[in-house]
Amino acid sequence: MTMVTRAVHDSWARTLLVDAGVDPSDLRLDVPEHVDRGIALAVSGFDSKRSELVAGAVSIAGGILRRWRTPRPELVAGLVRVLESREFHARGDAAMVLARLVSPDSTQDITSAVPALIAAADDSSDRVAGPAALALARLDHPGVLDPVHRWLASSSGLPFFQVTSLGEVLHPMVGRADALLPGIRRTLLDSTDNEGLRPVLTTLAAWGPAASKAVPELVSTLATRNVRWACDALGGIGPSAAPAASSLESLLRGVTQPPRHDGGTPLPRGIRRWHGAQNAAWAHWRLTGESRVFLAFLEDAASRGLVHASLSRLAELGPQATRYATAVRPLLESPGPWTRVQAAHAWWRITGDTGAAVPVLLAALQPLRSGEADDPCRAAVRYIAQIGAPARAAAPLLEGTLSSERRLPGDVYSAARTALAAFGDGLRLR
């Protein structure tokens, strides 16, 4: 790693450091001994009269808060002051830093930011309003409802958010699905062919059965270029979306030719299988419980080489996918870490064999030793939690992660706790 830390690599942070007479290469926010100096610089810049220095302060504060778990009320207070200021760009960045602090395992108290976040969520600029609403949504604060209802009712269609999306704001609001679904259903009809609808459809897939009232509108969306995302939403809902089964079957049989996702002219029949056929087949299985059609599509995928989506869905099928075990086994040694982890999970779910799967997952945990967690590592922690006792060799590393000062994504902590509980080990918590 070069001496220029990632935390001060952006131009705003560097401007603040240079203005304070600090060589940017001399401040490493990933080094504990440098953190206090970074805090002092951020605090000095929060109330500056110069916009670029305020933006630099927000950047440095964000770099510290995303790396370290020690409570820093002085940084949170400074971010709130920026959010209440007239600094356009810095306000949006401050709101996003606050949004990223919200998780079940957060050590930072942002209660003091709520009034400023509510005001910012009503801002006319989506660059400020989007991140502020995201923070409120993650806090499960009712103040997020008014702006979200307004965006859903907008006559201009889905808002274009510069740094987040409406779907990202909606995602943590599953507990308020009943209040939001009337507006979402109108949006599905009014913006059915809009690419901006895709994050909303992804959210409905994550909401699962809670989104079941939107099934009629999702069926209509199957006739648009957002069809692949609509299939995923219907599959996420599951048996409650059974009325959509016949529409999915029509797509799979070629009776209905879906538009291309890029809006181009549909391909003539017989030229190439529709790009979303596997999504539709998976959704059909999820709705009906009948795996025959889905297995046929996976067999076709296996003949061309299993892809990531196929591996995750093979894992869902479990022992029903036994015929594909021989295609999965070599992927445990794939050069790609993501493929190895997904293959290990699929192998275990299909065969029940932990002997080959667990070593692959344990190897993927190694970034935790340096306080990092990339996507394969995060997935490995989740899968180890599912496997339980046979993966107990991960216990020391997971306990060390829970007690570390380094801050990791919230899903790592929850999965680590689940895994340790399954191992039967006590937790050394802060």
Coordinates of C-alpha atoms in Angstrom, one line a residue:
M1 CA 0.0 0.0 0.0
T2 CA 1.3 3.4 -0.8
M3 CA 1.8 6.1 1.8
V4 CA -1.3 8.0 0.6
T5 CA -4.1 6.5 2.6
R6 CA -7.4 5.8 0.9
A7 CA -9.1 8.1 3.5
V8 CA -7.3 11.3 2.3
H9 CA -7.1 10.4 -1.4
D10 CA -10.0 12.6 -2.5
S11 CA -9.3 16.2 -3.4
W12 CA -11.5 17.8 -0.7
A13 CA -9.6 16.0 2.1
R14 CA -6.3 16.8 0.6
T15 CA -7.2 20.5 0.3
L16 CA -8.0 20.6 4.0
L17 CA -4.7 18.9 4.9
V18 CA -2.6 21.2 2.7
D19 CA -4.4 24.3 4.1
A20 CA -3.5 23.0 7.6
G21 CA 0.1 22.5 6.6
V22 CA -0.1 18.7 6.7
D23 CA 1.4 16.5 4.0
P24 CA -1.4 14.2 2.9
S25 CA 1.0 11.3 2.8
D26 CA 1.7 11.8 6.5
L27 CA -1.9 11.1 7.6
R28 CA -3.0 7.4 7.6
L29 CA -6.6 7.1 9.0
D30 CA -6.2 3.3 9.0
V31 CA -3.4 3.6 11.6
P32 CA -4.7 4.1 15.2
E33 CA -1.9 6.5 16.1
H34 CA -3.1 8.9 13.4
V35 CA -6.8 9.0 14.3
D36 CA -6.7 11.7 16.9
R37 CA -4.8 14.0 14.5
G38 CA -7.5 13.3 11.9
I39 CA -10.3 14.1 14.3
A40 CA -8.7 17.5 15.2
L41 CA -8.3 18.4 11.5
A42 CA -11.9 17.4 10.8
V43 CA -13.3 19.4 13.7
S44 CA -11.2 22.5 12.6
G45 CA -12.8 22.3 9.1
F46 CA -16.4 21.7 10.0
D47 CA -17.1 25.4 10.7
S48 CA -14.8 26.9 8.1
K49 CA -16.1 29.7 5.8
R50 CA -14.5 27.9 2.9
S51 CA -16.7 25.3 1.2
E52 CA -13.8 23.1 0.1
L53 CA -12.5 22.9 3.7
V54 CA -15.9 21.9 5.0
A55 CA -16.1 19.2 2.4
G56 CA -12.7 18.0 3.4
A57 CA -13.7 17.8 7.0
V58 CA -16.7 15.6 6.1
S59 CA -14.4 13.4 4.0
I60 CA -11.9 12.9 6.9
A61 CA -14.7 12.3 9.4
G62 CA -16.2 9.7 7.1
G63 CA -12.9 8.0 6.7
I64 CA -12.5 7.7 10.5
L65 CA -16.0 6.6 11.3
R66 CA -16.2 3.9 8.6
R67 CA -12.9 2.4 9.9
W68 CA -13.2 2.6 13.7
R69 CA -15.9 1.6 16.3
T70 CA -14.8 4.0 19.1
P71 CA -17.7 6.5 19.7
R72 CA -16.8 9.9 18.2
P73 CA -19.6 12.3 19.3
E74 CA -17.5 15.3 18.2
L75 CA -17.5 14.1 14.6
V76 CA -21.2 13.3 14.7
A77 CA -21.9 16.8 16.1
G78 CA -19.8 18.3 13.3
L79 CA -21.6 16.4 10.6
V80 CA -24.9 17.6 12.0
R81 CA -23.7 21.2 11.8
V82 CA -22.7 20.7 8.2
L83 CA -26.1 19.1 7.5
E84 CA -27.8 22.2 8.9
S85 CA -25.6 24.6 6.9
R86 CA -25.9 25.9 3.4
E87 CA -23.0 23.9 2.0
F88 CA -24.7 22.1 -0.8
H89 CA -22.2 19.3 -1.7
A90 CA -21.0 18.9 1.9
R91 CA -24.5 18.5 3.2
G92 CA -25.2 15.6 0.9
D93 CA -21.9 14.0 1.8
A94 CA -22.6 14.5 5.6
A95 CA -26.0 12.9 5.2
M96 CA -24.5 9.9 3.5
V97 CA -21.8 9.5 6.2
L98 CA -24.6 9.5 8.8
A99 CA -26.6 7.0 6.8
R100 CA -23.7 4.6 6.7
L101 CA -23.3 4.8 10.5
V102 CA -26.7 3.3 11.1
S103 CA -26.8 -0.5 11.7
P104 CA -27.8 -2.8 14.5
D105 CA -24.2 -3.0 15.7
S106 CA -23.4 0.7 15.4
T107 CA -21.3 2.2 18.2
Q108 CA -22.1 5.8 17.0
D109 CA -25.1 7.5 18.5
I110 CA -26.7 9.8 15.8
T111 CA -29.9 10.6 17.7
S112 CA -28.9 14.2 17.7
A113 CA -28.9 14.2 13.9
V114 CA -32.6 13.2 13.5
P115 CA -34.1 16.8 13.3
A116 CA -31.5 17.8 10.7
L117 CA -32.1 14.6 8.8
I118 CA -35.9 15.2 8.7
A119 CA -35.3 18.7 7.4
A120 CA -32.8 17.5 4.8
A121 CA -35.1 14.8 3.6
D122 CA -37.5 17.5 2.5
D123 CA -34.7 19.3 0.6
S124 CA -35.4 20.1 -3.0
S125 CA -32.1 18.5 -4.0
D126 CA -32.1 14.8 -4.2
R127 CA -28.4 14.8 -3.5
V128 CA -29.2 15.9 0.0
A129 CA -32.7 14.4 0.4
G130 CA -31.8 10.9 -0.8
P131 CA -29.0 10.2 1.8
A132 CA -31.0 11.9 4.6
A133 CA -34.0 9.7 3.9
L134 CA -31.8 6.6 3.7
A135 CA -30.5 7.4 7.2
L136 CA -34.0 7.9 8.6
A137 CA -35.1 4.7 6.9
R138 CA -32.3 2.7 8.5
L139 CA -33.2 4.3 11.8
D140 CA -36.8 3.2 11.2
H141 CA -37.9 6.8 12.0
P142 CA -41.4 7.8 10.9
G143 CA -40.0 11.1 9.6
V144 CA -39.0 9.2 6.4
L145 CA -42.6 8.5 5.4
D146 CA -43.6 11.9 4.1
P147 CA -40.7 12.3 1.6
V148 CA -41.1 8.7 0.4
H149 CA -44.8 9.1 -0.1
R150 CA -44.1 12.4 -2.0
W151 CA -41.6 10.7 -4.3
L152 CA -43.9 7.8 -5.0
A153 CA -46.7 10.2 -5.8
S154 CA -44.6 12.4 -8.0
S155 CA -46.2 13.1 -11.4
S156 CA -42.7 13.2 -13.0
G157 CA -42.1 9.6 -12.2
L158 CA -39.4 8.0 -10.2
P159 CA -36.9 10.5 -8.8
F160 CA -33.3 10.3 -10.0
F161 CA -31.1 10.1 -7.0
Q162 CA -27.5 11.1 -7.5
V163 CA -25.9 9.1 -4.7
T164 CA -28.6 6.6 -3.7
S165 CA -31.9 5.3 -5.1
L166 CA -35.5 5.1 -4.0
G167 CA -35.1 1.4 -3.8
E168 CA -32.2 1.7 -1.4
V169 CA -34.3 4.0 0.8
L170 CA -37.3 1.6 0.7
H171 CA -35.2 -1.6 1.4
P172 CA -35.0 -1.2 5.2
M173 CA -38.7 -0.1 5.4
V174 CA -40.2 -3.6 5.1
G175 CA -41.8 -3.1 8.5
R176 CA -43.8 -0.2 6.9
A177 CA -44.8 -2.2 3.8
D178 CA -48.6 -1.8 4.3
A179 CA -48.3 2.0 4.4
L180 CA -46.0 2.1 1.4
L181 CA -47.4 -0.4 -1.0
P182 CA -50.3 1.7 -2.3
G183 CA -47.8 4.3 -3.5
I184 CA -45.4 1.6 -4.8
R185 CA -48.2 -0.1 -6.7
R186 CA -49.1 3.2 -8.4
T187 CA -45.4 3.6 -9.3
L188 CA -45.3 0.1 -10.8
L189 CA -48.1 1.1 -13.1
D190 CA -47.0 4.7 -13.9
S191 CA -43.3 3.9 -14.4
T192 CA -43.5 0.3 -15.5
D193 CA -41.0 0.7 -18.3
N194 CA -38.6 3.0 -16.5
E195 CA -35.1 1.7 -15.7
G196 CA -35.2 3.6 -12.5
L197 CA -37.9 1.1 -11.3
R198 CA -35.3 -1.7 -11.1
P199 CA -34.0 -0.8 -7.6
V200 CA -37.6 -0.7 -6.4
L201 CA -38.2 -4.2 -7.9
T202 CA -35.0 -5.4 -6.2
T203 CA -36.4 -4.1 -2.9
L204 CA -39.7 -5.9 -3.4
A205 CA -37.8 -9.1 -4.0
A206 CA -35.9 -8.6 -0.7
W207 CA -39.2 -7.8 1.1
G208 CA -40.5 -11.2 0.1
P209 CA -44.1 -12.1 1.2
A210 CA -44.6 -8.6 2.7
A211 CA -44.8 -7.3 -0.9
S212 CA -47.6 -9.8 -1.9
K213 CA -50.2 -7.0 -2.5
A214 CA -48.1 -5.8 -5.4
V215 CA -48.5 -9.1 -7.4
P216 CA -51.0 -7.7 -9.9
E217 CA -48.8 -4.8 -10.8
L218 CA -45.7 -7.1 -11.0
V219 CA -47.6 -9.4 -13.4
S220 CA -48.1 -6.3 -15.6
T221 CA -44.4 -5.5 -15.4
L222 CA -43.6 -8.9 -17.0
A223 CA -44.6 -7.3 -20.3
T224 CA -41.9 -4.6 -20.0
R225 CA -38.1 -4.4 -20.3
N226 CA -38.0 -4.7 -16.5
V227 CA -39.3 -8.2 -16.8
R228 CA -36.2 -9.9 -15.3
W229 CA -36.4 -7.8 -12.2
A230 CA -40.2 -8.4 -11.9
C231 CA -39.5 -12.2 -12.1
D232 CA -37.1 -11.8 -9.2
A233 CA -39.7 -9.9 -7.2
L234 CA -42.3 -12.5 -7.8
G235 CA -39.9 -15.2 -6.8
G236 CA -39.0 -13.4 -3.7
I237 CA -42.7 -13.2 -2.7
G238 CA -43.1 -16.9 -3.2
P239 CA -46.3 -18.9 -3.0
S240 CA -48.4 -15.7 -2.3
A241 CA -47.6 -14.7 -5.9
A242 CA -49.1 -18.0 -7.3
P243 CA -51.5 -16.0 -9.6
A244 CA -48.4 -15.1 -11.7
A245 CA -47.5 -18.7 -12.4
S246 CA -49.3 -18.9 -15.7
S247 CA -47.7 -15.6 -17.0
L248 CA -44.2 -17.0 -16.0
E249 CA -45.0 -20.3 -17.8
S250 CA -46.0 -18.4 -21.0
L251 CA -42.6 -16.6 -20.9
L252 CA -40.8 -19.9 -20.4
R253 CA -42.7 -21.7 -23.2
G254 CA -42.0 -18.8 -25.6
V255 CA -45.7 -18.0 -26.0
T256 CA -44.9 -14.5 -24.7
Q257 CA -41.8 -12.9 -26.1
P258 CA -40.4 -10.4 -23.5
P259 CA -38.7 -7.1 -24.4
R260 CA -35.0 -6.9 -24.1
H261 CA -33.8 -5.3 -20.9
D262 CA -32.0 -2.5 -22.9
G263 CA -35.2 -1.6 -24.7
G264 CA -34.0 -3.1 -28.0
T265 CA -36.1 -5.2 -30.4
P266 CA -36.8 -8.7 -29.1
L267 CA -34.7 -11.4 -30.7
P268 CA -36.5 -13.7 -33.2
R269 CA -37.5 -17.0 -31.7
G270 CA -34.9 -19.7 -31.8
I271 CA -31.9 -17.3 -32.1
R272 CA -31.0 -17.3 -28.5
R273 CA -32.8 -18.1 -25.2
W274 CA -34.2 -15.1 -23.5
H275 CA -31.6 -13.6 -21.1
G276 CA -34.1 -13.7 -18.2
A277 CA -35.3 -17.3 -18.7
Q278 CA -33.5 -18.6 -15.7
N279 CA -35.0 -15.8 -13.5
A280 CA -38.5 -16.8 -14.7
A281 CA -37.8 -20.5 -14.1
W282 CA -36.6 -19.8 -10.6
A283 CA -39.6 -17.7 -9.9
H284 CA -41.9 -20.4 -11.2
W285 CA -40.4 -22.9 -8.8
R286 CA -40.7 -20.5 -5.9
L287 CA -44.3 -19.9 -6.7
T288 CA -45.4 -23.4 -7.4
G289 CA -42.9 -25.6 -5.5
E290 CA -42.5 -27.6 -8.8
S291 CA -38.8 -27.8 -9.5
R292 CA -38.8 -29.7 -12.9
V293 CA -38.8 -26.6 -15.1
F294 CA -36.2 -24.9 -13.0
L295 CA -33.9 -27.9 -13.0
A296 CA -34.2 -28.1 -16.8
F297 CA -32.9 -24.6 -17.1
L298 CA -30.1 -25.3 -14.7
E299 CA -29.1 -28.3 -16.7
D300 CA -28.7 -26.1 -19.7
A301 CA -26.6 -23.7 -17.6
A302 CA -24.5 -26.5 -16.4
S303 CA -23.8 -27.6 -20.0
R304 CA -22.3 -24.1 -20.6
G305 CA -20.5 -23.7 -17.3
L306 CA -22.3 -22.8 -14.0
V307 CA -22.4 -19.1 -13.4
H308 CA -22.7 -17.3 -10.0
A309 CA -26.5 -17.0 -10.2
S310 CA -26.8 -20.7 -11.0
L311 CA -24.6 -21.6 -8.0
S312 CA -26.7 -19.5 -5.5
R313 CA -29.9 -21.1 -6.9
L314 CA -28.5 -24.6 -6.8
A315 CA -27.8 -24.0 -3.2
E316 CA -31.5 -23.0 -2.7
L317 CA -32.5 -26.3 -4.3
G318 CA -30.3 -28.3 -2.0
P319 CA -30.6 -32.1 -2.4
Q320 CA -33.0 -31.6 -5.3
A321 CA -29.9 -30.5 -7.3
T322 CA -27.9 -33.7 -6.7
R323 CA -27.4 -34.3 -10.4
Y324 CA -25.3 -31.1 -10.6
A325 CA -23.0 -31.9 -7.8
T326 CA -20.3 -33.1 -10.2
A327 CA -20.4 -29.8 -12.0
V328 CA -20.1 -27.9 -8.7
R329 CA -17.2 -29.8 -7.2
P330 CA -14.3 -28.4 -9.5
L331 CA -15.5 -24.9 -8.8
L332 CA -14.3 -25.2 -5.1
E333 CA -10.8 -24.6 -6.7
S334 CA -11.8 -21.8 -9.0
P335 CA -9.3 -18.9 -9.3
G336 CA -12.1 -16.5 -8.4
P337 CA -12.7 -16.2 -4.6
W338 CA -16.4 -15.3 -5.1
T339 CA -17.0 -18.4 -7.2
R340 CA -15.1 -20.6 -4.7
V341 CA -17.3 -19.4 -1.8
Q342 CA -20.5 -19.8 -3.7
A343 CA -19.5 -23.2 -4.9
A344 CA -18.6 -24.3 -1.3
H345 CA -22.1 -23.2 -0.1
A346 CA -23.8 -24.9 -3.0
W347 CA -21.7 -28.1 -2.5
W348 CA -22.6 -28.2 1.2
R349 CA -26.3 -27.5 0.6
I350 CA -26.5 -30.2 -2.2
T351 CA -24.4 -32.9 -0.6
G352 CA -24.3 -32.1 3.1
D353 CA -20.5 -32.6 2.9
T354 CA -18.7 -30.1 5.1
G355 CA -15.3 -31.7 4.6
A356 CA -14.7 -30.0 1.2
A357 CA -16.8 -26.9 1.8
V358 CA -15.6 -25.6 5.2
P359 CA -11.8 -25.2 4.3
V360 CA -12.8 -23.0 1.4
L361 CA -15.0 -20.8 3.6
L362 CA -12.4 -20.6 6.3
A363 CA -9.8 -19.4 3.8
A364 CA -12.2 -16.7 2.6
L365 CA -12.3 -15.3 6.2
Q366 CA -8.6 -14.2 6.1
P367 CA -9.4 -10.5 5.3
L368 CA -10.8 -10.3 8.9
R369 CA -7.3 -10.7 10.3
S370 CA -6.5 -7.2 8.9
G371 CA -9.9 -5.7 9.8
E372 CA -11.3 -6.0 6.3
A373 CA -14.3 -7.9 4.9
D374 CA -14.7 -8.1 1.1
D375 CA -17.9 -9.6 -0.5
P376 CA -16.5 -13.2 -0.5
C377 CA -15.6 -12.9 3.2
R378 CA -19.0 -11.5 4.1
A379 CA -20.7 -14.4 2.3
A380 CA -18.4 -16.9 3.9
V381 CA -19.4 -15.7 7.4
R382 CA -23.1 -16.1 6.6
Y383 CA -22.6 -19.6 5.2
I384 CA -20.4 -20.6 8.2
A385 CA -23.3 -19.5 10.5
Q386 CA -25.6 -21.8 8.5
I387 CA -23.3 -24.7 8.7
G388 CA -22.7 -24.3 12.5
A389 CA -20.6 -26.7 14.6
P390 CA -18.6 -28.4 11.7
A391 CA -17.1 -24.9 11.0
R392 CA -16.2 -24.1 14.6
A393 CA -12.6 -23.6 13.6
A394 CA -13.7 -20.1 12.6
A395 CA -14.6 -19.3 16.2
P396 CA -11.3 -17.5 17.3
L397 CA -11.3 -15.3 14.3
L398 CA -15.0 -14.4 14.6
E399 CA -14.7 -13.7 18.3
G400 CA -11.7 -11.4 17.5
T401 CA -13.7 -9.6 14.9
L402 CA -16.5 -8.9 17.4
S403 CA -14.1 -7.5 20.0
S404 CA -12.0 -5.5 17.5
E405 CA -11.9 -1.7 17.2
R406 CA -12.0 -2.0 13.5
R407 CA -15.5 -1.3 12.0
L408 CA -16.9 -3.8 9.5
P409 CA -20.3 -4.0 7.7
G410 CA -23.1 -4.7 10.0
D411 CA -24.0 -8.1 8.4
V412 CA -20.6 -9.4 9.5
Y413 CA -21.4 -8.9 13.2
S414 CA -24.8 -10.4 13.1
A415 CA -23.6 -13.5 11.1
A416 CA -20.6 -13.9 13.4
R417 CA -22.9 -13.9 16.5
T418 CA -25.2 -16.4 14.8
A419 CA -22.2 -18.6 14.0
L420 CA -20.7 -18.5 17.5
A421 CA -24.1 -19.3 19.0
A422 CA -24.3 -22.3 16.7
F423 CA -20.8 -23.4 17.8
G424 CA -21.9 -23.1 21.4
D425 CA -19.1 -20.6 22.2
G426 CA -19.6 -17.6 24.6
L427 CA -19.2 -14.2 23.1
R428 CA -16.7 -11.7 24.2
L429 CA -18.7 -8.6 23.4
R430 CA -17.8 -5.0 24.0

